[in-house]
C-alpha positions as a printed Julia matrix, in Angstrom:
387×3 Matrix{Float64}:
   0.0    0.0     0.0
   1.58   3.47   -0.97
  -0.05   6.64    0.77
   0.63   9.41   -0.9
   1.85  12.51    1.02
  -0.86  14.85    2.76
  -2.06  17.62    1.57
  -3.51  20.14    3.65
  -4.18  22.59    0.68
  -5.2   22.57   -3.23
  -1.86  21.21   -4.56
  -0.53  23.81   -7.25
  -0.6   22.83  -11.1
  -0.31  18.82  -11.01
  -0.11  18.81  -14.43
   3.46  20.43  -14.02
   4.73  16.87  -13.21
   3.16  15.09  -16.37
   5.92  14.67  -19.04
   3.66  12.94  -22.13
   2.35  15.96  -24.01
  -0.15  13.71  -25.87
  -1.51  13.25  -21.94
  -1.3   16.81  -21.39
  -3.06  18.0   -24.6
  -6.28  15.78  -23.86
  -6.23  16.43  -20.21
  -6.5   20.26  -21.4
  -9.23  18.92  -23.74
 -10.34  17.22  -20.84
 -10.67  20.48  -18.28
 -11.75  23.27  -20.73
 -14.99  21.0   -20.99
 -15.64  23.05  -18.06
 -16.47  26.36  -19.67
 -19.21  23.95  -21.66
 -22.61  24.5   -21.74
 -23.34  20.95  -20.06
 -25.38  19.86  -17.25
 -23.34  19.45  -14.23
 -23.58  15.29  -14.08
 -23.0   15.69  -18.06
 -19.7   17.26  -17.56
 -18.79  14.78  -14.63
 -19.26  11.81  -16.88
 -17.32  13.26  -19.22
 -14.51  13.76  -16.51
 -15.06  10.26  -15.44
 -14.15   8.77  -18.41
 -11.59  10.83  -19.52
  -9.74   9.41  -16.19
 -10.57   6.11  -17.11
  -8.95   6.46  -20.74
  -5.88   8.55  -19.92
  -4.76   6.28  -16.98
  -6.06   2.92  -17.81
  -9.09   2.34  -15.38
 -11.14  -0.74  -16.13
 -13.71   1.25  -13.67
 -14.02   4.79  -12.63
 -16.31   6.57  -10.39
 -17.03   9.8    -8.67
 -18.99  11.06   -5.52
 -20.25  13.8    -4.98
 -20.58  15.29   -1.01
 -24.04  16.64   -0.14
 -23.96  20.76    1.38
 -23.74  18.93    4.73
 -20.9   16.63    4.24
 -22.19  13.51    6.12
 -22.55  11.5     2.58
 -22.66  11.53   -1.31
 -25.34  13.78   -2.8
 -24.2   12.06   -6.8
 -23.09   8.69   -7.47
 -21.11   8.47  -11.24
 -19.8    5.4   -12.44
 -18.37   4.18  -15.52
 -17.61   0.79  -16.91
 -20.23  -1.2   -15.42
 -23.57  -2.32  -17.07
 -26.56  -0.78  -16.42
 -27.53  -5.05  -15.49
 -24.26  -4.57  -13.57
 -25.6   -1.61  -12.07
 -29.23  -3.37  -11.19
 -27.64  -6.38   -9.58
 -25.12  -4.3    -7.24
 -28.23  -2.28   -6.15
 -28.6    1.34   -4.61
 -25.06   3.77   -4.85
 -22.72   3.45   -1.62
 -23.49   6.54    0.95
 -19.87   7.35    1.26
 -18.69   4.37    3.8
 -15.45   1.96    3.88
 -12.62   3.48    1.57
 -14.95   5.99    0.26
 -15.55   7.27    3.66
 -11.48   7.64    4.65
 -11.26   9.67    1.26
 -14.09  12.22    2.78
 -12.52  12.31    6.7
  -9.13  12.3     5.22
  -9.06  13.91    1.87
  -5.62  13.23    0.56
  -4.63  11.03   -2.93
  -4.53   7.33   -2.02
  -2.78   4.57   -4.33
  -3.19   0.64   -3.55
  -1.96  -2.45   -4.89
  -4.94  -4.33   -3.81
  -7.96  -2.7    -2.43
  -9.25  -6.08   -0.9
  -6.59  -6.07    1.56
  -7.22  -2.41    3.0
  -8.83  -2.28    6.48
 -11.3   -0.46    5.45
 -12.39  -2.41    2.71
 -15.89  -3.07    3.64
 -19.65  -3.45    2.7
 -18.88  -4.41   -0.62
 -22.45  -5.57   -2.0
 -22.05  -9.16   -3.55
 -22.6   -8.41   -7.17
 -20.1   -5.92   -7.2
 -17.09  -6.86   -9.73
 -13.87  -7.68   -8.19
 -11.59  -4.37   -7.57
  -7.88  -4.81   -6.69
  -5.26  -2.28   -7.92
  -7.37   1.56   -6.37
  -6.6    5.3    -6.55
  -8.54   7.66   -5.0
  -8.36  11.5    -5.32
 -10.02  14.06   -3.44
 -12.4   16.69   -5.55
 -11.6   19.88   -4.54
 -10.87  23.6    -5.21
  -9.3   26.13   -3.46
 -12.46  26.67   -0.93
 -13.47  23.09   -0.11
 -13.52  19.62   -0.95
 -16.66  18.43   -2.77
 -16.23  14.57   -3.25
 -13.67  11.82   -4.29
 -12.74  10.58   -7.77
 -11.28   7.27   -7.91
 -10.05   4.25  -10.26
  -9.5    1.09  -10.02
  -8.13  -2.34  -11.99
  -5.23  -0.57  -13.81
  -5.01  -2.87  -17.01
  -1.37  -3.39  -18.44
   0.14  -2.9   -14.69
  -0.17  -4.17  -11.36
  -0.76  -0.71   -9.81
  -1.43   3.4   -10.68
   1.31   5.05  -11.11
   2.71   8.09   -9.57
   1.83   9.9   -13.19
  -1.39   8.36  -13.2
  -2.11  10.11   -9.89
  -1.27  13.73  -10.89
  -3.53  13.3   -13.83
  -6.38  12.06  -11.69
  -5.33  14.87   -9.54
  -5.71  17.28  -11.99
  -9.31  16.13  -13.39
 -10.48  15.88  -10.12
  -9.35  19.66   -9.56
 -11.53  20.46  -12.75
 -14.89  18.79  -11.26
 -13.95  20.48   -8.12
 -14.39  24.01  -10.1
 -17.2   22.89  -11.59
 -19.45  21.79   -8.85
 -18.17  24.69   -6.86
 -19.44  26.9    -9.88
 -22.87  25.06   -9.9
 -23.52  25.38   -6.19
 -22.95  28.98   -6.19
 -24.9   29.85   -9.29
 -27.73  27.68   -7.26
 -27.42  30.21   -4.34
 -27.1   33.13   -6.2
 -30.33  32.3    -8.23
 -31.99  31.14   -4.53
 -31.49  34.53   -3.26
 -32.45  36.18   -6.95
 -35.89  34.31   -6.22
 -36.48  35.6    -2.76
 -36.02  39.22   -3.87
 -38.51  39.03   -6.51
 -41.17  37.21   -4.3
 -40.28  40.05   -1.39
 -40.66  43.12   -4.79
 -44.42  40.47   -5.89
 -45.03  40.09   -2.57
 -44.94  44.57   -1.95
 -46.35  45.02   -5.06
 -49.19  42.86   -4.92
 -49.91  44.32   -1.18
 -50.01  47.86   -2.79
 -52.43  47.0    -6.07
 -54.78  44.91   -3.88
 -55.1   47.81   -1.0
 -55.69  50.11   -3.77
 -57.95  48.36   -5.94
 -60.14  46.88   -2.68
 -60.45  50.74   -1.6
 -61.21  52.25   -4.84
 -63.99  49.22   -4.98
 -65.33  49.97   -2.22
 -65.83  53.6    -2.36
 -68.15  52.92   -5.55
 -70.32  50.84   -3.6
 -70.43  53.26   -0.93
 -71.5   56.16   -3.69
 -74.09  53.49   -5.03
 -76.17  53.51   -1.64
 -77.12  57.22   -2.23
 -77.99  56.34   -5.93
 -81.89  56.4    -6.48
 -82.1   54.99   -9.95
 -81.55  51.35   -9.86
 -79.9   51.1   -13.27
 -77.25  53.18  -11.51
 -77.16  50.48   -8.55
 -76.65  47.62  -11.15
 -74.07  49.61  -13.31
 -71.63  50.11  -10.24
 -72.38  46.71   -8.56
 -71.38  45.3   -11.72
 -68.3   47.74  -12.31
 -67.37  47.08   -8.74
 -67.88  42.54   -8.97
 -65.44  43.8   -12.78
 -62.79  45.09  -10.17
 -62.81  42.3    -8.27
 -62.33  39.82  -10.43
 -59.19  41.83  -11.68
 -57.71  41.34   -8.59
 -58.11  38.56   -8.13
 -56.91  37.62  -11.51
 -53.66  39.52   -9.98
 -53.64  37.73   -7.29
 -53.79  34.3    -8.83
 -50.98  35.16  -10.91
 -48.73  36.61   -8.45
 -49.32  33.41   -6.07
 -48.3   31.8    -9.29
 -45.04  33.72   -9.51
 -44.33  33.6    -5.81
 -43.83  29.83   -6.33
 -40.55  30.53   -7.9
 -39.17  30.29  -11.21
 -37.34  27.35  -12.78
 -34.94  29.99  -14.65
 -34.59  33.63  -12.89
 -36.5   36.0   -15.37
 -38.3   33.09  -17.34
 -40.51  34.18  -19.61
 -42.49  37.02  -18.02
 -39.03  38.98  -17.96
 -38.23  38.36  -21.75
 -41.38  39.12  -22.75
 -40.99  42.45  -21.17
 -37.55  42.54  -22.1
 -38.75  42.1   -25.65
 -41.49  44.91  -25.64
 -39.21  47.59  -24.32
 -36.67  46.56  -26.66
 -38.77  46.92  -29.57
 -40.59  50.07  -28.56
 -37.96  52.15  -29.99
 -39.14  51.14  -33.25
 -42.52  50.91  -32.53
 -42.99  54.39  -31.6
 -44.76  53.32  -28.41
 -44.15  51.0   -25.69
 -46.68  48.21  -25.98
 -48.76  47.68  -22.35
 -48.22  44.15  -21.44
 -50.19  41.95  -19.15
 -50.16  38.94  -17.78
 -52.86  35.9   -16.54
 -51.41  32.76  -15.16
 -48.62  30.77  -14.67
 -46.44  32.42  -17.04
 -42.81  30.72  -15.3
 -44.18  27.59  -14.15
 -45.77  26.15  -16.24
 -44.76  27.1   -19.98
 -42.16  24.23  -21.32
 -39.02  26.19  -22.57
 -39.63  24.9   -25.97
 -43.18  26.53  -26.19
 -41.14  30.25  -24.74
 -39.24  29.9   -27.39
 -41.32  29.84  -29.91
 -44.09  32.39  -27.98
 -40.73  35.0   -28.04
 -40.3   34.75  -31.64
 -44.22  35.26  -32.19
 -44.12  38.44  -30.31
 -41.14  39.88  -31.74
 -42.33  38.98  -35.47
 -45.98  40.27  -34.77
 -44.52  43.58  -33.2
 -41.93  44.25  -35.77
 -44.57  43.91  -38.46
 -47.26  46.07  -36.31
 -44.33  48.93  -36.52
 -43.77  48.34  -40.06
 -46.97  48.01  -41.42
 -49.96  49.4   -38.86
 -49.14  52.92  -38.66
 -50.45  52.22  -35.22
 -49.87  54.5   -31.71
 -51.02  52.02  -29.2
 -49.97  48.28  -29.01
 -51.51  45.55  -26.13
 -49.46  42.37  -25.36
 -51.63  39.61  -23.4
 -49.93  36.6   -22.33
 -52.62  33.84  -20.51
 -51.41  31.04  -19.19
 -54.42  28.29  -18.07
 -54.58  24.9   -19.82
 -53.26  26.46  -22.84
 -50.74  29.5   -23.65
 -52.35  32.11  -25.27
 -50.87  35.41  -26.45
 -52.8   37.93  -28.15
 -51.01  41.32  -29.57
 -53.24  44.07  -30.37
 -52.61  47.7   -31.92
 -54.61  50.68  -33.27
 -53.19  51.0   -36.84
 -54.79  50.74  -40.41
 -55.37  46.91  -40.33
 -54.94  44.04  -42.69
 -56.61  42.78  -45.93
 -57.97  39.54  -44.46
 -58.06  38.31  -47.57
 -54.12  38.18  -47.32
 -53.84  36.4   -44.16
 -54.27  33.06  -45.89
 -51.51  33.96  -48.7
 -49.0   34.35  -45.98
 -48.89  38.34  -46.14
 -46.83  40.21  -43.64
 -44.8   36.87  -42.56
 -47.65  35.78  -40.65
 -47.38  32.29  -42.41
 -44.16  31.69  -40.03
 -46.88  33.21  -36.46
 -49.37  29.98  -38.09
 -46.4   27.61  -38.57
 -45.59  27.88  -35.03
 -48.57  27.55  -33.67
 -49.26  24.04  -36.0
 -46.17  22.82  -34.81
 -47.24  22.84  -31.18
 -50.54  21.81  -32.01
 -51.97  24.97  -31.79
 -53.94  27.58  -33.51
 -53.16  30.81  -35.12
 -55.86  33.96  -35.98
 -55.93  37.33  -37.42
 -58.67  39.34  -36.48
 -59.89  43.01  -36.84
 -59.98  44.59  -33.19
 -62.63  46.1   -30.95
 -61.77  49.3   -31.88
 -60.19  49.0   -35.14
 -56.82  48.06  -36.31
 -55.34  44.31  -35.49
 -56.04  41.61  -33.3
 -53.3   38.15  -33.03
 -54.13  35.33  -31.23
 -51.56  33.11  -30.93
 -52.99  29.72  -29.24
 -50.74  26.75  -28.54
 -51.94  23.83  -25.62
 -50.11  22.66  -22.6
C-alpha cells in the first residue's frame, strides 16, 4: 500500500509533473470541458471517463458530497452495465474506503484494495476491484467529493503519473461543482427578492384596488335609480375579479421560477426593446402561470411570435397604441393588439406580412393561429398553442 503525502491545501498545477504531451493536450481537452454549456452530471461523466482512458481504469467513479458533508449527494460510475448496475443495487453513501477519502481527503494509491482495512460493505454483485486510486475533488475553498479508479489494465498498480492526472481532473470537477452550487445560491437569493418586490407590489395593487372598490359601492347607496345600482355593482364585482386575476398570478409567480427571469421577464424585455421602433411602448399583461408552467420549448417559440408580430405592427400598422396579453391556463395564449390601419384579411391566408411563419408555429405545437380586426379598429393576433 503506498499513501501518498498529505495535503492540507489545493496542490498547485499537477499537471506540471506530467511529461507525455499527448496526456497533457487531452487532459487540457479534458478540463476546458468546463467552460461547456453541459449539465453538471453531463460534464462529470465526461470527466469520469476521460480518467478512465488517460490512466487505464477498467472502472471509474465519482462522488459527490451533499452541502452537509455527512454522505454523497451524486453517485457516477463508468464501466459497469446498467444489469451490472441493477444487480449491485442502490449507490454506496460514502462508507469503507470511500468514507477515509471524505474524513481524510488526501490522494490514495493501492496495490490491492481487498486487503485495505477499510475495505468493507462491498455488496455481492459488485465486480472484483484490486489495484485503487482515490483522489479528493476539490478547489481552493473546499472539498466536494472523491474521484477514484481502479483495476489498472497493463500494470499491477497506478502510477505516480497516473495520480497527478487524476489529480488534476479531479481539480476540474472540483471548479465545476463549486461553480454550480454557487450559481444555485445566487439564483436562490435572486428568487427571494422578486417574491419580497411580488409580494410589496401585490400588497399595494390589492389595497388600492379593494379601496377604490369599495368607495363605488359606498357612492351606489345614495344612488336612487336602480340602473345606476346595477351599473356600479357590476363595475365594482369587474374590479374584483381583476384582482383577483392579480392575485392568482402573483401566487403563481411567488412559487418561484425554474430559470430567474423566465418568460415574463423576456417578454418584457422584448417589448421595451422593440418600442424604440414601434414608436410606443406596448402595455403588457399577464394571466397565469407564465414561469411555471410554460415548457421552454413553447417560450421559445411564444418570443419569436411576439417579436415577429410587433416588428410587423411597426412596419406596417401605422399604429400609436400596441396591447401584449400573455394567458397562461390549460393552454398559452398570447394575443397582440394595436390601433393602426389593419390588414386585408383576404391576405392572411396567402401568408402576407410573414404571418405564415406566427401559423407555422402555432401548427407545430398543435396549436392555432388567428388574425382578427380589433374592438376598436386596427389588429387583433391570437396566438394559441396547448399545454
Amino acid at each position: 500500500m503506498s499513501r501518498s503525502e498529505p495535503v492540507g491545501t489545493l496542490k498547485a498545477v499537477p499537471h506540471r509533473k506530467i511529461n507525455d504531451p499527448v496526456k497533457l493536450r487531452r487532459l487540457l481537452d479534458a478540463v476546458l470541458m468546463i467552460e461547456a454549456d453541459l449539465e453538471l452530471s453531463a460534464l462529470l461523466r465526461h470527466l469520469v471517463e476521460e480518467a478512465c482512458a488517460m490512466v487505464s481504469a477498467r472502472y471509474g467513479a465519482l462522488g459527490v458530497l451533499n452541502e452537509t458533508r455527512s454522505g454523497l449527494d451524486q453517485f457516477i460510475t463508468v464501466g459497469l452495465s446498467a444489469e451490472q448496475e441493477k444487480l449491485i443495487g442502490s449507490p454506496p453513501t460514502g462508507r469503507g474506503v470511500l468514507g477515509l477519502l471524505i474524513t481524510d481527503p488526501t490522494p490514495l494509491r493501492l496495490a490491492d484494495l481487498t486487503t485495505h482495512p477499510d475495505n468493507y460493505g462491498v455488496p455481492i454483485h459488485h465486480p472484483l476491484m484490486t489495484s485503487f486510486l482515490g483522489v479528493p475533488v476539490r478547489s481552493r475553498n473546499g472539498v466536494y467529493g472523491n474521484l477514484y479508479l481502479t483495476n489498472k489494465m497493463g500494470a499491477k498498480r497506478f502510477s505516480h503519473e497516473d495520480e497527478f492526472l487524476v489529480e488534476a481532473l479531479a481539480t476540474a470537477a472540483g471548479i465545476a461543482i463549486e461553480s454550480t452550487r454557487l450559481h444555485e445560491r445566487i439564483r436562490a437569493v435572486s428568487v427571494l427578492e422578486d417574491r419580497d418586490r411580488i409580494a410589496k407590489d401585490l400588497h399595494d395593487r390589492v389595497i388600492q384596488r379593494v379601496f377604490a372598490v369599495g368607495a363605488a359601492l359606498q357612492g351606489a347607496t345614495r344612488l336612487t335609480d336602480l340602473a345606476q345600482v346595477v351599473e356600479k355593482v357590476n363595475a365594482a364585482v369587474d374590479g374584483l375579479e381583476a384582482t383577483m386575476t392579480e392575485i392568482r398570478s402573483a401566487v403563481y409567480e411567488l412559487g418561484g421560477a425554474d430559470i430567474p427571469g423566465g418568460l415574463r421577464q423576456g417578454v418584457l424585455e422584448l417589448a421595451a426593446e422593440l418600442s424604440p421602433m414601434l414608436g410606443a411602448r406596448p402595455l403588457v399583461t399577464f394571466s397565469g402561470p407564465i414561469d411555471n408552467a410554460v415548457p421552454q420549448r413553447t417560450a421559445d417559440n411564444l418570443l419569436a411570435v411576439l417579436r415577429e408580430a410587433l416588428t410587423n405592427a411597426g412596419k406596417y400598422a401605422q399604429a400609436t397604441r400596441y396591447v401584449v396579453a400573455l394567458t397562461v391556463t390549460d393552454q398559452v395564449k398570447l394575443e397582440v393588439v394595436d390601433n393602426g390601419v389593419g390588414v386585408e384579411l383576404t391576405s392572411v391566408g396567402a401568408g402576407g406580412m410573414g404571418l405564415k411563419n406566427l401559423r407555422d408555429r402555432a401548427e407545430r405545437l398543435n396549436g392555432t393561429f388567428e388574425v382578427a380586426v380589433g374592438d376598436g379598429g386596427g389588429t387583433r393576433l391570437t396566438w394559441c398553442v396547448p399545454l
